[in-house]
Amino acid sequence: ERCAPGSPREEPGQSPGESPGPAPPGPAHGPWSVEDILSEEDERDRVPLQKLKLLGESEELRDLLLNPHLRQLLLTIDRAQDKSSLMRKFMQEPLFVEFADCCLRIVEPPEKENILPE
């Protein structure tokens, strides 16, 4: 009931009967923030915004996203109710693994000391 669209809810410090202010924008209504999707327990898993912006600058990632099959996989995950089980299934798909690995290399590049010289 609290999450139902248009349901009235009282804000802390709000008098009963007082109408709440405008609701913060949600994913469907405008830009979202990290706080909308992560709890305090997930703090250690956060990727700094600067690194996330690198995803948009990656030619390799853009090339992968031209693949219609990958785009369909991503849309399916985005629309799914049970994203975690679907992610487990898609992690068996080589194309999805290639996409995930590419994203990880961008936001968390391998350390130079672990790379073998040619």
JSON list of C-alpha atoms in Angstrom, two decimals:
[
{"chain": "A", "resi": 1, "resn": "GLU", "atom": "CA", "xyz": [0.00, 0.00, 0.00]},
{"chain": "A", "resi": 2, "resn": "ARG", "atom": "CA", "xyz": [2.89, 2.36, 0.82]},
{"chain": "A", "resi": 3, "resn": "CYS", "atom": "CA", "xyz": [4.38, 1.87, -2.61]},
{"chain": "A", "resi": 4, "resn": "ALA", "atom": "CA", "xyz": [1.17, 2.08, -4.59]},
{"chain": "A", "resi": 5, "resn": "PRO", "atom": "CA", "xyz": [1.20, 4.98, -7.06]},
{"chain": "A", "resi": 6, "resn": "GLY", "atom": "CA", "xyz": [-0.92, 7.86, -5.87]},
{"chain": "A", "resi": 7, "resn": "SER", "atom": "CA", "xyz": [-1.35, 6.48, -2.35]},
{"chain": "A", "resi": 8, "resn": "PRO", "atom": "CA", "xyz": [-1.16, 9.25, 0.25]},
{"chain": "A", "resi": 9, "resn": "ARG", "atom": "CA", "xyz": [1.61, 8.90, 2.77]},
{"chain": "A", "resi": 10, "resn": "GLU", "atom": "CA", "xyz": [2.63, 11.08, 5.62]},
{"chain": "A", "resi": 11, "resn": "GLU", "atom": "CA", "xyz": [6.14, 12.40, 5.76]},
{"chain": "A", "resi": 12, "resn": "PRO", "atom": "CA", "xyz": [7.96, 12.65, 9.12]},
{"chain": "A", "resi": 13, "resn": "GLY", "atom": "CA", "xyz": [7.03, 15.93, 10.81]},
{"chain": "A", "resi": 14, "resn": "GLN", "atom": "CA", "xyz": [3.94, 16.30, 8.63]},
{"chain": "A", "resi": 15, "resn": "SER", "atom": "CA", "xyz": [0.64, 17.11, 10.26]},
{"chain": "A", "resi": 16, "resn": "PRO", "atom": "CA", "xyz": [-2.22, 14.65, 9.69]},
{"chain": "A", "resi": 17, "resn": "GLY", "atom": "CA", "xyz": [-4.32, 15.76, 6.75]},
{"chain": "A", "resi": 18, "resn": "GLU", "atom": "CA", "xyz": [-1.50, 17.87, 5.33]},
{"chain": "A", "resi": 19, "resn": "SER", "atom": "CA", "xyz": [-0.81, 16.89, 1.73]},
{"chain": "A", "resi": 20, "resn": "PRO", "atom": "CA", "xyz": [2.66, 15.52, 1.08]},
{"chain": "A", "resi": 21, "resn": "GLY", "atom": "CA", "xyz": [5.04, 17.44, -1.14]},
{"chain": "A", "resi": 22, "resn": "PRO", "atom": "CA", "xyz": [5.87, 16.25, -4.61]},
{"chain": "A", "resi": 23, "resn": "ALA", "atom": "CA", "xyz": [7.17, 12.70, -4.70]},
{"chain": "A", "resi": 24, "resn": "PRO", "atom": "CA", "xyz": [10.83, 12.28, -5.56]},
{"chain": "A", "resi": 25, "resn": "PRO", "atom": "CA", "xyz": [11.38, 11.24, -9.17]},
{"chain": "A", "resi": 26, "resn": "GLY", "atom": "CA", "xyz": [11.44, 7.51, -9.70]},
{"chain": "A", "resi": 27, "resn": "PRO", "atom": "CA", "xyz": [13.06, 5.59, -12.53]},
{"chain": "A", "resi": 28, "resn": "ALA", "atom": "CA", "xyz": [9.97, 5.93, -14.71]},
{"chain": "A", "resi": 29, "resn": "HIS", "atom": "CA", "xyz": [9.54, 9.64, -13.99]},
{"chain": "A", "resi": 30, "resn": "GLY", "atom": "CA", "xyz": [13.07, 11.03, -14.18]},
{"chain": "A", "resi": 31, "resn": "PRO", "atom": "CA", "xyz": [16.64, 10.47, -13.15]},
{"chain": "A", "resi": 32, "resn": "TRP", "atom": "CA", "xyz": [17.25, 8.05, -10.32]},
{"chain": "A", "resi": 33, "resn": "SER", "atom": "CA", "xyz": [19.99, 8.02, -7.76]},
{"chain": "A", "resi": 34, "resn": "VAL", "atom": "CA", "xyz": [22.13, 5.22, -6.43]},
{"chain": "A", "resi": 35, "resn": "GLU", "atom": "CA", "xyz": [20.26, 5.47, -3.13]},
{"chain": "A", "resi": 36, "resn": "ASP", "atom": "CA", "xyz": [17.10, 4.38, -4.99]},
{"chain": "A", "resi": 37, "resn": "ILE", "atom": "CA", "xyz": [18.56, 0.95, -5.68]},
{"chain": "A", "resi": 38, "resn": "LEU", "atom": "CA", "xyz": [21.22, 0.29, -3.04]},
{"chain": "A", "resi": 39, "resn": "SER", "atom": "CA", "xyz": [20.83, -0.14, 0.68]},
{"chain": "A", "resi": 40, "resn": "GLU", "atom": "CA", "xyz": [23.52, 0.70, 3.23]},
{"chain": "A", "resi": 41, "resn": "GLU", "atom": "CA", "xyz": [24.56, -2.96, 3.20]},
{"chain": "A", "resi": 42, "resn": "ASP", "atom": "CA", "xyz": [25.40, -2.65, -0.51]},
{"chain": "A", "resi": 43, "resn": "GLU", "atom": "CA", "xyz": [27.71, 0.33, 0.09]},
{"chain": "A", "resi": 44, "resn": "ARG", "atom": "CA", "xyz": [30.85, -1.75, -0.48]},
{"chain": "A", "resi": 45, "resn": "ASP", "atom": "CA", "xyz": [29.57, -2.70, -3.94]},
{"chain": "A", "resi": 46, "resn": "ARG", "atom": "CA", "xyz": [29.16, 0.86, -5.18]},
{"chain": "A", "resi": 47, "resn": "VAL", "atom": "CA", "xyz": [31.03, 2.01, -8.25]},
{"chain": "A", "resi": 48, "resn": "PRO", "atom": "CA", "xyz": [31.97, 5.71, -8.25]},
{"chain": "A", "resi": 49, "resn": "LEU", "atom": "CA", "xyz": [29.99, 7.82, -10.72]},
{"chain": "A", "resi": 50, "resn": "GLN", "atom": "CA", "xyz": [33.21, 8.81, -12.52]},
{"chain": "A", "resi": 51, "resn": "LYS", "atom": "CA", "xyz": [33.89, 5.15, -13.31]},
{"chain": "A", "resi": 52, "resn": "LEU", "atom": "CA", "xyz": [30.30, 4.55, -14.39]},
{"chain": "A", "resi": 53, "resn": "LYS", "atom": "CA", "xyz": [30.64, 7.42, -16.86]},
{"chain": "A", "resi": 54, "resn": "LEU", "atom": "CA", "xyz": [33.56, 5.54, -18.43]},
{"chain": "A", "resi": 55, "resn": "LEU", "atom": "CA", "xyz": [31.04, 2.90, -19.58]},
{"chain": "A", "resi": 56, "resn": "GLY", "atom": "CA", "xyz": [29.46, 5.48, -21.87]},
{"chain": "A", "resi": 57, "resn": "GLU", "atom": "CA", "xyz": [32.84, 6.38, -23.33]},
{"chain": "A", "resi": 58, "resn": "SER", "atom": "CA", "xyz": [33.92, 2.83, -24.18]},
{"chain": "A", "resi": 59, "resn": "GLU", "atom": "CA", "xyz": [34.02, 1.97, -27.90]},
{"chain": "A", "resi": 60, "resn": "GLU", "atom": "CA", "xyz": [34.33, -1.75, -27.04]},
{"chain": "A", "resi": 61, "resn": "LEU", "atom": "CA", "xyz": [31.13, -1.62, -24.98]},
{"chain": "A", "resi": 62, "resn": "ARG", "atom": "CA", "xyz": [29.30, 0.35, -27.67]},
{"chain": "A", "resi": 63, "resn": "ASP", "atom": "CA", "xyz": [30.30, -2.25, -30.25]},
{"chain": "A", "resi": 64, "resn": "LEU", "atom": "CA", "xyz": [28.94, -5.04, -28.04]},
{"chain": "A", "resi": 65, "resn": "LEU", "atom": "CA", "xyz": [25.67, -3.17, -27.55]},
{"chain": "A", "resi": 66, "resn": "LEU", "atom": "CA", "xyz": [25.12, -3.10, -31.31]},
{"chain": "A", "resi": 67, "resn": "ASN", "atom": "CA", "xyz": [24.35, -6.82, -31.09]},
{"chain": "A", "resi": 68, "resn": "PRO", "atom": "CA", "xyz": [20.53, -7.22, -31.15]},
{"chain": "A", "resi": 69, "resn": "HIS", "atom": "CA", "xyz": [20.71, -10.49, -29.18]},
{"chain": "A", "resi": 70, "resn": "LEU", "atom": "CA", "xyz": [22.58, -8.79, -26.32]},
{"chain": "A", "resi": 71, "resn": "ARG", "atom": "CA", "xyz": [20.17, -5.88, -26.37]},
{"chain": "A", "resi": 72, "resn": "GLN", "atom": "CA", "xyz": [17.25, -8.32, -26.08]},
{"chain": "A", "resi": 73, "resn": "LEU", "atom": "CA", "xyz": [18.93, -10.09, -23.13]},
{"chain": "A", "resi": 74, "resn": "LEU", "atom": "CA", "xyz": [19.38, -6.75, -21.36]},
{"chain": "A", "resi": 75, "resn": "LEU", "atom": "CA", "xyz": [15.78, -5.71, -22.00]},
{"chain": "A", "resi": 76, "resn": "THR", "atom": "CA", "xyz": [14.57, -9.07, -20.69]},
{"chain": "A", "resi": 77, "resn": "ILE", "atom": "CA", "xyz": [16.53, -8.59, -17.46]},
{"chain": "A", "resi": 78, "resn": "ASP", "atom": "CA", "xyz": [15.31, -5.02, -17.10]},
{"chain": "A", "resi": 79, "resn": "ARG", "atom": "CA", "xyz": [11.67, -6.10, -17.40]},
{"chain": "A", "resi": 80, "resn": "ALA", "atom": "CA", "xyz": [11.93, -9.27, -15.29]},
{"chain": "A", "resi": 81, "resn": "GLN", "atom": "CA", "xyz": [10.39, -9.60, -11.84]},
{"chain": "A", "resi": 82, "resn": "ASP", "atom": "CA", "xyz": [13.00, -12.10, -10.61]},
{"chain": "A", "resi": 83, "resn": "LYS", "atom": "CA", "xyz": [16.20, -10.50, -11.89]},
{"chain": "A", "resi": 84, "resn": "SER", "atom": "CA", "xyz": [18.60, -12.57, -9.78]},
{"chain": "A", "resi": 85, "resn": "SER", "atom": "CA", "xyz": [17.54, -15.97, -11.14]},
{"chain": "A", "resi": 86, "resn": "LEU", "atom": "CA", "xyz": [17.51, -14.59, -14.67]},
{"chain": "A", "resi": 87, "resn": "MET", "atom": "CA", "xyz": [21.01, -13.18, -14.16]},
{"chain": "A", "resi": 88, "resn": "ARG", "atom": "CA", "xyz": [22.22, -16.62, -13.05]},
{"chain": "A", "resi": 89, "resn": "LYS", "atom": "CA", "xyz": [20.75, -18.09, -16.24]},
{"chain": "A", "resi": 90, "resn": "PHE", "atom": "CA", "xyz": [22.23, -15.38, -18.48]},
{"chain": "A", "resi": 91, "resn": "MET", "atom": "CA", "xyz": [25.66, -15.78, -16.90]},
{"chain": "A", "resi": 92, "resn": "GLN", "atom": "CA", "xyz": [25.74, -19.06, -18.87]},
{"chain": "A", "resi": 93, "resn": "GLU", "atom": "CA", "xyz": [25.35, -17.12, -22.14]},
{"chain": "A", "resi": 94, "resn": "PRO", "atom": "CA", "xyz": [28.80, -16.38, -23.66]},
{"chain": "A", "resi": 95, "resn": "LEU", "atom": "CA", "xyz": [27.59, -13.07, -25.13]},
{"chain": "A", "resi": 96, "resn": "PHE", "atom": "CA", "xyz": [26.27, -11.86, -21.78]},
{"chain": "A", "resi": 97, "resn": "VAL", "atom": "CA", "xyz": [29.48, -12.94, -20.03]},
{"chain": "A", "resi": 98, "resn": "GLU", "atom": "CA", "xyz": [31.48, -11.00, -22.64]},
{"chain": "A", "resi": 99, "resn": "PHE", "atom": "CA", "xyz": [29.32, -7.93, -21.91]},
{"chain": "A", "resi": 100, "resn": "ALA", "atom": "CA", "xyz": [29.72, -8.31, -18.13]},
{"chain": "A", "resi": 101, "resn": "ASP", "atom": "CA", "xyz": [33.49, -8.83, -18.44]},
{"chain": "A", "resi": 102, "resn": "CYS", "atom": "CA", "xyz": [33.79, -5.75, -20.63]},
{"chain": "A", "resi": 103, "resn": "CYS", "atom": "CA", "xyz": [31.90, -3.63, -18.07]},
{"chain": "A", "resi": 104, "resn": "LEU", "atom": "CA", "xyz": [34.06, -4.95, -15.24]},
{"chain": "A", "resi": 105, "resn": "ARG", "atom": "CA", "xyz": [37.30, -4.23, -17.13]},
{"chain": "A", "resi": 106, "resn": "ILE", "atom": "CA", "xyz": [36.13, -0.63, -17.57]},
{"chain": "A", "resi": 107, "resn": "VAL", "atom": "CA", "xyz": [35.07, 0.07, -13.98]},
{"chain": "A", "resi": 108, "resn": "GLU", "atom": "CA", "xyz": [37.70, -2.13, -12.34]},
{"chain": "A", "resi": 109, "resn": "PRO", "atom": "CA", "xyz": [40.69, -2.41, -14.70]},
{"chain": "A", "resi": 110, "resn": "PRO", "atom": "CA", "xyz": [43.07, -5.30, -14.04]},
{"chain": "A", "resi": 111, "resn": "GLU", "atom": "CA", "xyz": [46.11, -4.32, -12.05]},
{"chain": "A", "resi": 112, "resn": "LYS", "atom": "CA", "xyz": [49.23, -3.91, -14.17]},
{"chain": "A", "resi": 113, "resn": "GLU", "atom": "CA", "xyz": [51.29, -6.21, -11.95]},
{"chain": "A", "resi": 114, "resn": "ASN", "atom": "CA", "xyz": [49.05, -9.15, -12.87]},
{"chain": "A", "resi": 115, "resn": "ILE", "atom": "CA", "xyz": [49.50, -8.69, -16.60]},
{"chain": "A", "resi": 116, "resn": "LEU", "atom": "CA", "xyz": [52.18, -10.83, -18.20]},
{"chain": "A", "resi": 117, "resn": "PRO", "atom": "CA", "xyz": [54.67, -8.98, -20.43]},
{"chain": "A", "resi": 118, "resn": "GLU", "atom": "CA", "xyz": [54.48, -9.88, -24.09]}
]
